[in-house]
CSV table of C-alpha atoms in Angstrom, one decimal:
chain,number,residue,atom,x,y,z
A,23,MET,CA,0.0,-0.1,0.1
A,24,ALA,CA,1.5,3.4,-1.1
A,25,SER,CA,2.1,6.0,2.0
A,26,LEU,CA,-0.8,8.6,2.5
A,27,SER,CA,1.0,11.5,0.7
A,28,LYS,CA,1.4,9.4,-2.2
A,29,ALA,CA,-2.1,8.1,-2.3
A,30,GLY,CA,-3.3,11.8,-1.7
A,31,ALA,CA,-1.5,13.0,-4.5
A,32,ALA,CA,-2.5,10.4,-6.8
A,33,LEU,CA,-6.2,10.7,-5.9
A,34,GLY,CA,-5.9,14.2,-6.6
A,35,ALA,CA,-4.3,13.6,-10.1
A,36,LEU,CA,-7.2,11.1,-10.4
A,37,ARG,CA,-9.8,13.7,-9.7
A,38,GLU,CA,-8.3,16.2,-12.2
A,39,GLU,CA,-7.7,13.7,-15.3
A,40,LEU,CA,-11.0,11.8,-14.9
A,41,VAL,CA,-13.8,13.1,-17.2
A,42,GLY,CA,-16.3,11.2,-15.0
A,43,ALA,CA,-16.2,11.5,-11.2
A,44,VAL,CA,-14.5,10.4,-8.4
A,45,PHE,CA,-16.0,9.7,-4.8
A,46,ALA,CA,-13.8,8.6,-1.7
A,47,PRO,CA,-15.2,8.3,1.8
A,48,GLY,CA,-16.3,11.6,3.4
A,49,ASP,CA,-17.2,13.1,-0.3
A,50,PRO,CA,-20.7,14.2,-0.8
A,51,GLY,CA,-22.4,11.3,-2.9
A,52,TYR,CA,-20.1,8.5,-1.9
A,53,ASP,CA,-22.6,6.8,0.0
A,54,GLU,CA,-24.9,6.6,-3.0
A,55,ALA,CA,-22.4,5.8,-5.3
A,56,ARG,CA,-21.6,2.7,-3.3
A,57,ALA,CA,-25.0,1.6,-2.6
A,58,VAL,CA,-25.6,-1.9,-4.2
A,59,PHE,CA,-28.8,-3.9,-4.7
A,60,SER,CA,-28.8,-6.1,-1.4
A,61,ALA,CA,-28.8,-3.9,1.7
A,62,LEU,CA,-27.5,-7.4,3.3
A,63,VAL,CA,-24.0,-5.8,2.4
A,64,ASP,CA,-22.6,-2.7,3.1
A,65,PRO,CA,-18.8,-2.3,1.4
A,66,ARG,CA,-16.9,0.9,1.9
A,67,PRO,CA,-14.4,1.2,-1.2
A,68,ALA,CA,-11.5,3.1,-1.0
A,69,VAL,CA,-12.4,5.1,-4.2
A,70,ILE,CA,-14.9,4.9,-6.6
A,71,ALA,CA,-14.2,6.2,-10.2
A,72,GLN,CA,-17.3,6.7,-12.3
A,73,CYS,CA,-15.8,6.3,-15.5
A,74,ALA,CA,-17.2,8.2,-18.7
A,75,ASP,CA,-15.2,6.4,-21.3
A,76,GLU,CA,-12.5,3.8,-22.1
A,77,ALA,CA,-9.8,6.5,-21.6
A,78,ASP,CA,-11.1,6.8,-18.1
A,79,VAL,CA,-11.1,3.2,-17.2
A,80,VAL,CA,-7.3,3.3,-18.5
A,81,ARG,CA,-6.5,6.2,-16.1
A,82,ALA,CA,-8.2,4.6,-13.3
A,83,VAL,CA,-6.6,1.3,-13.6
A,84,ARG,CA,-3.4,2.9,-13.8
A,85,PHE,CA,-4.1,4.7,-10.4
A,86,ALA,CA,-5.0,1.4,-8.7
A,87,ARG,CA,-1.8,-0.2,-9.8
A,88,GLU,CA,0.2,2.6,-8.8
A,89,LEU,CA,-1.3,2.4,-5.2
A,90,ASP,CA,-1.4,-1.4,-5.2
A,91,LEU,CA,-5.2,-1.3,-4.8
A,92,ARG,CA,-7.7,-4.3,-5.7
A,93,ILE,CA,-9.8,-3.5,-8.5
A,94,ALA,CA,-13.3,-4.0,-8.5
A,95,VAL,CA,-15.9,-3.5,-11.3
A,96,ARG,CA,-19.3,-2.3,-11.5
A,97,GLY,CA,-21.3,-2.5,-14.4
A,98,GLY,CA,-25.3,-3.0,-13.3
A,99,GLY,CA,-24.3,-3.3,-9.7
A,100,HIS,CA,-26.9,-6.2,-9.3
A,101,GLY,CA,-24.3,-8.8,-8.2
A,102,LEU,CA,-25.4,-10.9,-4.9
A,103,ALA,CA,-22.3,-10.4,-2.9
A,104,GLY,CA,-22.0,-6.8,-3.4
A,105,ALA,CA,-18.5,-7.4,-4.7
A,106,ALA,CA,-18.5,-4.4,-7.0
A,107,PRO,CA,-17.9,-2.0,-4.4
A,108,THR,CA,-15.5,-4.1,-2.5
A,109,ALA,CA,-14.3,-2.6,0.8
A,110,GLY,CA,-11.0,-0.9,0.6
A,111,ALA,CA,-10.6,-1.4,-3.4
A,112,LEU,CA,-10.9,0.9,-6.3
A,113,VAL,CA,-14.5,0.4,-7.8
A,114,VAL,CA,-14.3,1.0,-11.8
A,115,ASP,CA,-18.2,2.0,-12.0
A,116,LEU,CA,-19.0,1.9,-15.6
A,117,ARG,CA,-22.6,2.8,-15.2
A,118,ARG,CA,-22.1,6.2,-17.2
A,119,MET,CA,-20.7,4.0,-20.2
A,120,HIS,CA,-24.2,2.9,-21.1
A,121,GLU,CA,-24.6,3.4,-24.8
A,122,VAL,CA,-26.0,0.8,-26.9
A,123,THR,CA,-25.7,1.1,-30.6
A,124,VAL,CA,-27.9,-1.4,-33.0
A,125,ASP,CA,-27.1,-2.3,-36.3
A,126,PRO,CA,-30.1,-3.7,-37.8
A,127,ALA,CA,-28.5,-4.8,-41.0
A,128,ALA,CA,-26.1,-6.9,-39.2
A,129,GLU,CA,-28.2,-7.5,-36.5
A,130,ALA,CA,-25.9,-6.8,-33.9
A,131,ALA,CA,-25.5,-4.3,-31.2
A,132,ARG,CA,-22.7,-2.7,-29.5
A,133,VAL,CA,-23.2,-2.8,-25.7
A,134,GLY,CA,-21.5,-0.2,-23.4
A,135,GLY,CA,-19.9,-2.0,-20.1
A,136,GLY,CA,-22.3,-0.3,-17.9
A,137,ALA,CA,-25.5,-0.8,-19.9
A,138,THR,CA,-28.3,-2.6,-18.4
A,139,MET,CA,-30.9,-5.1,-19.8
A,140,GLY,CA,-33.7,-2.6,-19.7
A,141,ARG,CA,-31.5,-0.3,-21.9
A,142,LEU,CA,-30.6,-2.8,-24.3
A,143,GLU,CA,-34.2,-3.9,-24.9
A,144,ARG,CA,-35.4,-0.4,-25.3
A,145,ALA,CA,-32.8,0.0,-27.9
A,146,THR,CA,-33.3,-3.4,-30.0
A,147,ARG,CA,-37.2,-3.5,-29.7
A,148,PRO,CA,-37.9,-0.9,-32.3
A,149,HIS,CA,-36.1,-3.1,-35.0
A,150,GLY,CA,-38.0,-6.4,-34.1
A,151,LEU,CA,-34.7,-7.7,-32.8
A,152,ALA,CA,-34.0,-9.3,-29.4
A,153,VAL,CA,-30.8,-10.7,-27.4
A,154,THR,CA,-31.3,-13.5,-25.3
A,155,GLY,CA,-31.3,-12.1,-21.9
A,156,LEU,CA,-33.3,-11.4,-18.5
A,157,PRO,CA,-36.4,-9.1,-18.5
A,158,ALA,CA,-34.9,-7.7,-15.2
A,159,SER,CA,-34.2,-4.3,-16.5
A,160,ALA,CA,-31.6,-3.3,-13.9
A,161,VAL,CA,-29.4,-6.3,-14.4
A,162,GLY,CA,-26.0,-5.2,-16.0
A,163,VAL,CA,-25.5,-6.7,-19.6
A,164,ALA,CA,-21.9,-7.2,-19.2
A,165,GLY,CA,-21.9,-9.2,-16.0
A,166,PHE,CA,-24.9,-11.2,-17.2
A,167,VAL,CA,-23.3,-12.2,-20.4
A,168,LEU,CA,-19.6,-12.9,-19.5
A,169,GLY,CA,-20.9,-14.7,-16.4
A,170,GLY,CA,-23.0,-17.2,-18.5
A,171,GLY,CA,-26.5,-16.0,-17.1
A,172,THR,CA,-29.6,-17.4,-18.3
A,173,GLY,CA,-32.9,-15.8,-19.6
A,174,LEU,CA,-36.3,-16.2,-21.0
A,175,LEU,CA,-35.1,-16.6,-24.7
A,176,ASP,CA,-32.3,-19.0,-24.3
A,177,ARG,CA,-34.2,-22.1,-25.3
A,178,ALA,CA,-34.9,-20.5,-28.5
A,179,PHE,CA,-31.7,-18.6,-29.3
A,180,GLY,CA,-29.0,-19.9,-26.8
A,181,LEU,CA,-27.2,-18.2,-24.0
A,182,ALA,CA,-26.4,-14.5,-24.3
A,183,VAL,CA,-22.7,-15.6,-23.8
A,184,ASP,CA,-23.2,-18.1,-27.1
A,185,ASN,CA,-24.1,-14.9,-29.0
A,186,LEU,CA,-21.3,-12.9,-27.8
A,187,ILE,CA,-19.3,-11.5,-31.1
A,188,GLY,CA,-16.6,-9.5,-29.5
A,189,VAL,CA,-15.3,-7.5,-26.4
A,190,GLU,CA,-13.4,-4.7,-25.8
A,191,LEU,CA,-11.3,-4.9,-22.8
A,192,VAL,CA,-9.0,-2.8,-20.6
A,193,THR,CA,-6.3,-5.5,-19.1
A,194,ALA,CA,-4.7,-5.3,-15.6
A,195,ASP,CA,-1.7,-3.5,-17.5
A,196,ALA,CA,-4.1,-0.9,-18.5
A,197,GLU,CA,-3.8,-1.8,-21.9
A,198,ARG,CA,-6.6,-1.8,-24.5
A,199,VAL,CA,-7.5,-5.2,-25.9
A,200,HIS,CA,-10.0,-6.8,-28.5
A,201,ALA,CA,-11.3,-10.1,-28.2
A,202,ASN,CA,-13.2,-12.0,-31.0
A,203,PRO,CA,-12.8,-15.2,-32.9
A,204,ASP,CA,-9.9,-13.8,-35.0
A,205,GLU,CA,-8.0,-11.4,-32.4
A,206,ASN,CA,-6.8,-13.0,-29.3
A,207,PRO,CA,-9.3,-16.1,-29.7
A,208,GLU,CA,-8.1,-17.8,-26.3
A,209,LEU,CA,-9.1,-14.6,-24.5
A,210,PHE,CA,-12.4,-14.8,-26.4
A,211,TRP,CA,-13.0,-18.2,-25.4
A,212,ALA,CA,-12.4,-17.4,-21.7
A,213,LEU,CA,-14.9,-14.7,-21.6
A,214,HIS,CA,-17.4,-16.8,-22.4
A,215,GLY,CA,-18.3,-17.7,-18.7
A,216,GLY,CA,-15.1,-16.7,-17.1
A,217,GLY,CA,-16.4,-13.2,-16.1
A,218,GLY,CA,-14.4,-10.2,-15.1
A,219,ASN,CA,-11.2,-12.2,-14.2
A,220,PHE,CA,-9.1,-11.1,-17.4
A,221,GLY,CA,-10.1,-7.2,-17.3
A,222,ILE,CA,-12.8,-4.5,-17.6
A,223,ALA,CA,-15.3,-5.2,-20.3
A,224,THR,CA,-15.9,-1.5,-21.8
A,225,ALA,CA,-18.0,-2.7,-24.7
A,226,LEU,CA,-19.7,-6.0,-25.8
A,227,THR,CA,-20.7,-6.7,-29.4
A,228,LEU,CA,-23.6,-9.2,-29.4
A,229,GLU,CA,-25.7,-11.1,-32.1
A,230,LEU,CA,-29.2,-10.1,-31.9
A,231,HIS,CA,-32.3,-12.3,-33.3
A,232,GLU,CA,-35.3,-11.3,-35.2
A,233,LEU,CA,-38.4,-11.2,-32.7
A,234,PRO,CA,-41.6,-9.7,-34.3
A,235,GLU,CA,-43.4,-10.9,-31.8
A,236,PHE,CA,-43.0,-12.0,-28.0
A,237,SER,CA,-45.9,-13.2,-25.8
A,238,ALA,CA,-46.1,-13.7,-21.9
A,239,THR,CA,-48.7,-14.8,-20.1
A,240,LEU,CA,-48.8,-15.4,-16.2
A,241,LEU,CA,-51.7,-17.6,-14.3
A,242,LEU,CA,-52.1,-17.3,-10.9
A,243,HIS,CA,-53.1,-20.3,-8.6
A,244,LEU,CA,-54.0,-20.9,-5.1
A,245,PRO,CA,-51.5,-22.9,-3.0
A,246,GLU,CA,-53.3,-26.1,-2.7
A,247,PHE,CA,-53.0,-26.7,-6.8
A,248,GLY,CA,-49.2,-25.8,-6.7
A,249,ARG,CA,-48.0,-29.5,-7.3
A,250,GLU,CA,-50.4,-29.6,-10.3
A,251,VAL,CA,-49.0,-26.2,-11.6
A,252,VAL,CA,-45.4,-27.3,-11.3
A,253,ARG,CA,-46.4,-30.6,-13.2
A,254,ALA,CA,-48.7,-29.1,-15.9
A,255,PHE,CA,-45.8,-26.5,-16.4
A,256,ARG,CA,-43.4,-29.4,-16.7
A,257,GLU,CA,-45.6,-31.1,-19.4
A,258,ILE,CA,-45.9,-27.8,-21.5
A,259,ILE,CA,-42.0,-27.4,-21.6
A,260,GLU,CA,-41.0,-31.0,-22.1
A,261,SER,CA,-43.7,-31.4,-24.8
A,262,GLY,CA,-43.7,-28.0,-26.3
A,263,PRO,CA,-41.2,-25.9,-28.9
A,264,ASP,CA,-37.9,-24.3,-28.0
A,265,ARG,CA,-39.7,-21.0,-28.3
A,266,VAL,CA,-41.5,-21.8,-25.2
A,267,SER,CA,-40.0,-20.9,-21.8
A,268,GLY,CA,-40.9,-19.3,-18.6
A,269,ALA,CA,-40.9,-19.8,-14.8
A,270,VAL,CA,-43.0,-21.0,-11.9
A,271,ILE,CA,-42.7,-18.7,-9.2
A,272,CYS,CA,-44.0,-19.0,-5.6
A,273,PRO,CA,-45.1,-17.1,-3.6
A,274,THR,CA,-46.1,-13.9,-5.8
A,275,GLU,CA,-45.8,-10.7,-4.4
A,276,ASP,CA,-47.2,-10.6,-0.9
A,277,ARG,CA,-49.6,-13.6,-1.5
A,278,PRO,CA,-49.1,-17.3,-1.2
A,279,GLN,CA,-49.9,-18.1,-4.7
A,280,TYR,CA,-48.1,-20.1,-7.5
A,281,GLY,CA,-47.4,-17.7,-10.5
A,282,ALA,CA,-47.1,-19.9,-13.7
A,283,LEU,CA,-45.2,-17.8,-16.3
A,284,LEU,CA,-45.3,-19.0,-19.9
A,285,THR,CA,-43.2,-16.9,-22.4
A,286,TYR,CA,-42.9,-17.7,-26.2
A,287,ALA,CA,-41.2,-16.0,-29.1
A,288,GLY,CA,-44.2,-16.0,-31.3
A,289,GLY,CA,-47.8,-14.7,-30.9
A,290,ARG,CA,-50.4,-15.0,-28.2
A,291,ALA,CA,-52.8,-17.3,-29.9
A,292,GLU,CA,-50.1,-20.1,-30.0
A,293,LEU,CA,-49.0,-19.1,-26.6
A,294,ARG,CA,-52.5,-19.9,-25.3
A,295,LYS,CA,-52.8,-23.3,-26.9
A,296,LEU,CA,-49.4,-24.1,-25.5
A,297,ALA,CA,-50.8,-23.0,-22.0
A,298,GLU,CA,-54.1,-25.2,-22.1
A,299,PRO,CA,-52.9,-27.5,-19.4
A,300,LEU,CA,-52.5,-24.6,-16.9
A,301,LEU,CA,-55.5,-22.9,-18.1
A,302,ALA,CA,-57.6,-25.9,-17.3
A,303,LEU,CA,-56.5,-25.7,-13.6
A,304,PRO,CA,-58.5,-23.3,-11.4
A,305,HIS,CA,-56.7,-20.0,-11.3
A,306,GLU,CA,-57.4,-16.6,-9.5
A,307,ALA,CA,-56.0,-14.4,-12.5
A,308,GLU,CA,-54.3,-14.1,-15.7
A,309,LEU,CA,-51.8,-11.5,-16.5
A,310,THR,CA,-50.4,-10.6,-19.8
A,311,GLY,CA,-47.7,-8.8,-21.8
A,312,ALA,CA,-45.3,-6.4,-19.5
A,313,GLU,CA,-47.5,-7.1,-16.6
A,314,ALA,CA,-46.8,-11.0,-16.8
A,315,LEU,CA,-43.2,-10.2,-16.7
A,316,ARG,CA,-43.3,-7.7,-13.6
A,317,PRO,CA,-42.8,-10.4,-10.8
A,318,LEU,CA,-39.2,-11.0,-12.4
A,319,ASP,CA,-38.0,-7.4,-12.1
A,320,CYS,CA,-37.0,-6.6,-8.1
A,321,PRO,CA,-36.4,-3.2,-6.8
A,322,PRO,CA,-33.2,-2.5,-4.8
A,323,GLY,CA,-32.9,-1.7,-1.1
A,324,LEU,CA,-34.1,-4.9,0.9
A,325,ARG,CA,-31.7,-7.6,2.2
A,326,ALA,CA,-31.2,-10.3,-0.1
A,327,HIS,CA,-29.5,-13.5,-0.7
A,328,TRP,CA,-30.2,-16.3,-3.7
A,329,SER,CA,-28.5,-19.1,-5.0
A,330,ALA,CA,-29.0,-21.9,-7.6
A,331,GLU,CA,-29.0,-25.8,-8.2
A,332,CYS,CA,-29.4,-27.5,-11.6
A,333,PRO,CA,-31.2,-30.9,-11.6
A,334,THR,CA,-30.8,-33.7,-14.0
A,335,GLY,CA,-34.5,-34.0,-14.3
A,336,LEU,CA,-37.9,-32.9,-12.6
A,337,PRO,CA,-39.3,-36.1,-11.2
A,338,ASP,CA,-42.5,-35.8,-8.8
A,339,ALA,CA,-40.4,-36.2,-5.7
A,340,LEU,CA,-38.4,-33.1,-6.7
A,341,VAL,CA,-41.7,-31.2,-7.6
A,342,GLU,CA,-42.7,-32.3,-3.7
A,343,ALA,CA,-39.6,-30.8,-2.5
A,344,PHE,CA,-39.8,-27.7,-4.7
A,345,CYS,CA,-43.7,-26.9,-3.4
A,346,ALA,CA,-42.9,-27.8,0.3
A,347,ARG,CA,-39.9,-25.4,0.3
A,348,ALA,CA,-42.2,-22.5,-1.5
A,349,GLN,CA,-44.8,-22.8,1.0
A,350,ALA,CA,-42.2,-22.4,3.8
A,351,VAL,CA,-40.6,-19.1,2.5
A,352,PRO,CA,-39.6,-17.5,6.2
A,353,VAL,CA,-40.1,-13.9,5.0
A,354,PRO,CA,-42.9,-13.2,2.9
A,355,GLY,CA,-43.2,-9.9,0.9
A,356,GLY,CA,-40.3,-10.4,-1.6
A,357,SER,CA,-38.9,-13.7,-1.2
A,358,ARG,CA,-39.6,-16.3,-3.8
A,359,HIS,CA,-38.9,-19.8,-5.2
A,360,THR,CA,-38.4,-20.1,-8.9
A,361,LEU,CA,-38.2,-23.0,-11.2
A,362,ARG,CA,-36.8,-22.2,-14.6
A,363,PRO,CA,-36.7,-24.6,-17.7
A,364,LEU,CA,-33.4,-24.9,-19.6
A,365,GLY,CA,-32.7,-27.3,-22.6
A,366,GLY,CA,-33.4,-26.3,-26.2
A,367,ALA,CA,-30.8,-24.1,-27.8
A,368,VAL,CA,-29.1,-23.9,-24.4
A,369,ALA,CA,-28.0,-27.7,-24.5
A,370,THR,CA,-27.5,-27.6,-28.4
A,371,GLY,CA,-25.1,-24.5,-28.0
A,372,PRO,CA,-21.2,-24.4,-28.5
A,373,ALA,CA,-20.0,-26.9,-25.9
A,374,GLN,CA,-16.6,-25.8,-25.9
A,375,TYR,CA,-17.1,-22.5,-23.7
A,376,PRO,CA,-16.7,-22.9,-19.9
A,377,VAL,CA,-20.4,-22.9,-19.3
A,378,ALA,CA,-20.9,-26.1,-17.1
A,379,TYR,CA,-24.6,-26.2,-16.7
A,380,ARG,CA,-25.5,-26.3,-20.3
A,381,ASN,CA,-26.7,-29.8,-20.3
A,382,ALA,CA,-28.9,-29.5,-17.3
A,383,PRO,CA,-32.7,-29.2,-18.1
A,384,TRP,CA,-34.1,-27.3,-15.3
A,385,LEU,CA,-32.8,-24.9,-12.9
A,386,VAL,CA,-34.0,-24.3,-9.3
A,387,HIS,CA,-33.5,-20.8,-7.9
A,388,PRO,CA,-34.4,-19.7,-4.3
A,389,PHE,CA,-34.2,-16.0,-3.6
A,390,ALA,CA,-34.9,-14.3,-0.5
A,391,ARG,CA,-35.7,-10.6,0.2
A,392,TRP,CA,-36.4,-9.3,3.5
A,393,ALA,CA,-36.0,-6.0,5.5
A,394,ASP,CA,-35.2,-6.8,9.4
A,395,PRO,CA,-31.5,-7.9,10.1
A,396,ALA,CA,-33.1,-10.2,12.8
A,397,ASP,CA,-34.5,-12.5,9.9
A,398,ASP,CA,-30.9,-12.8,8.5
A,399,GLU,CA,-30.4,-16.3,9.5
A,400,ARG,CA,-33.9,-17.6,8.9
A,401,ALA,CA,-33.5,-16.3,5.1
A,402,LEU,CA,-30.2,-17.5,4.5
A,403,ALA,CA,-30.9,-20.9,6.1
A,404,TRP,CA,-34.0,-21.1,3.7
A,405,VAL,CA,-31.8,-20.5,0.9
A,406,ARG,CA,-29.4,-23.3,2.1
A,407,ASP,CA,-32.3,-25.7,2.7
A,408,ALA,CA,-33.7,-25.2,-0.5
A,409,ARG,CA,-30.4,-26.3,-2.6
A,410,ALA,CA,-30.0,-29.2,-0.3
A,411,ASP,CA,-33.8,-30.1,-1.5
A,412,VAL,CA,-32.2,-30.3,-5.3
A,413,ARG,CA,-29.0,-32.0,-4.3
A,414,PRO,CA,-30.3,-35.6,-4.6
A,415,TRP,CA,-31.0,-35.0,-8.2
A,416,GLY,CA,-28.2,-32.3,-9.0
A,417,THR,CA,-25.8,-32.3,-11.9
A,418,GLY,CA,-23.2,-30.7,-9.7
A,419,ALA,CA,-23.3,-27.9,-12.2
A,420,VAL,CA,-24.2,-24.2,-11.5
A,421,CYS,CA,-25.1,-21.0,-13.3
A,422,LEU,CA,-22.3,-18.6,-11.6
A,423,GLY,CA,-24.2,-15.7,-12.4
A,424,LEU,CA,-27.0,-16.8,-9.7
A,425,VAL,CA,-24.6,-17.4,-7.0
A,426,GLY,CA,-22.5,-15.6,-4.5
A,427,ASP,CA,-19.3,-16.4,-2.7
A,428,GLU,CA,-19.9,-19.9,-1.9
A,429,GLY,CA,-16.6,-21.1,-2.4
A,430,PRO,CA,-13.6,-22.5,-4.9
A,431,GLU,CA,-15.7,-25.6,-5.1
A,432,ARG,CA,-18.6,-23.6,-6.5
A,433,VAL,CA,-16.5,-21.6,-8.8
A,434,THR,CA,-15.2,-25.1,-10.3
A,435,ALA,CA,-18.5,-26.4,-10.7
A,436,GLY,CA,-19.7,-23.3,-12.6
A,437,LEU,CA,-17.0,-23.1,-15.0
A,438,GLY,CA,-16.2,-27.1,-15.2
A,439,ALA,CA,-13.3,-28.9,-13.8
A,440,GLY,CA,-12.0,-29.7,-17.3
A,441,ASN,CA,-12.0,-26.1,-18.2
A,442,LEU,CA,-10.3,-24.7,-15.3
A,443,LEU,CA,-6.4,-25.1,-16.1
A,444,ARG,CA,-6.9,-23.7,-19.3
A,445,LEU,CA,-8.8,-20.6,-17.6
A,446,GLU,CA,-5.9,-20.2,-15.1
A,447,LYS,CA,-3.5,-19.9,-18.1
A,448,VAL,CA,-5.4,-17.3,-19.7
A,449,LYS,CA,-5.4,-15.4,-15.9
A,450,ARG,CA,-1.8,-15.7,-16.1
A,451,THR,CA,-1.5,-14.1,-19.5
A,452,TYR,CA,-3.7,-11.2,-18.7
A,453,ASP,CA,-3.6,-10.8,-15.0
A,454,PRO,CA,-0.6,-12.4,-13.6
A,455,ASP,CA,-0.9,-10.6,-10.3
A,456,ASN,CA,-4.7,-11.2,-9.9
A,457,VAL,CA,-5.6,-7.6,-9.8
A,458,PHE,CA,-9.1,-8.5,-10.9
A,459,ARG,CA,-10.1,-11.0,-7.9
A,460,CYS,CA,-13.4,-9.2,-6.4
A,461,ASN,CA,-15.4,-12.1,-8.3
A,462,HIS,CA,-16.0,-15.8,-8.8
A,463,ASN,CA,-12.1,-15.7,-8.9
A,464,ILE,CA,-9.8,-17.8,-11.1
A,465,ARG,CA,-6.4,-17.7,-10.0
A,466,PRO,CA,-3.4,-17.5,-12.4
A,467,VAL,CA,-0.9,-20.5,-12.7
């Protein structure tokens, strides 16, 4: 760590040089700049550099290296562990770099490192194009894509990371690097699931898909029909086309109802025909369009913890376990148990990338949110127990974008043990000092 005088001089220079804004403890705006999605974590970074462009990112990395500071990267700031504003680190905050440029002819989009899913969706929709991803508008695109996240169009178009065409990166040496299939191909491979281990992604280029119509319906069922709802949802997914996806969510809002969400890359009439097994069950309400997707978008500010497991299938015994755990949510009013389908174009996508959960047909996602610190242990235990419910049928793989710091074994489970040595070699090439370690860390070898 540098001396106080050197640190003070370097901070002053950074304030002068950065086009964006710089915040340190005690500065007006510091607490607002460091706030993250979950109030369960309250980190106090040494410095926050809100970068306005790629040159700002280069300046920030040079500042951190001069003072021997760890570097944490904030795209959308939706990460579970709050790692973006890590205590004592320099945070490179990319949220001002949120431009999205769509090239309709090429069916591609260049997405700034701080762009959110909501901004990307608003840019592509007028062109009848879409990128596979989450409907949760506040989620950062870069973290979601590079971490191998899963969304509602994956079964039709593949994982978002499978649609990655190129990455613009600032490395630990403050060098600007491009990665694509022809330029730095080994780095490009590693970025397909390896997250922020190799540098700061200032922009991504993503392939888009024609999507002239997208339909969604959410059926709300009373809890006594929960098991029938899950089995009917299973039937629709397993017998239906890859264009159908969705989730079972329980509870919904403050009500102990089962929400059966079906989404379809196509028209509403086709979706309603697919939904007939669910429509045949007693239901309290049906929501469509944007209203159907609303339960997936959670506002920040509450304490939160979540995780995921990927089972090999969805037998009736697992349906029973899922429903029992959903009914045992310890703090209603935001917590929910979610079941999501995989398969389709996820399973048939490029197998060479380090995305270990690709072949799992289902994903179970316990998500706890609560306000009172007194409920911390109950909420955390509920997530642990929900994971344990799935383990008898578990694949052993996990979607790293849906877990926090659960130990190195889970990082290996997310990347695939067979990929780890290759990833470690790429890490050694681009970040031999492990400067970028505030993440699901891959150590250089």
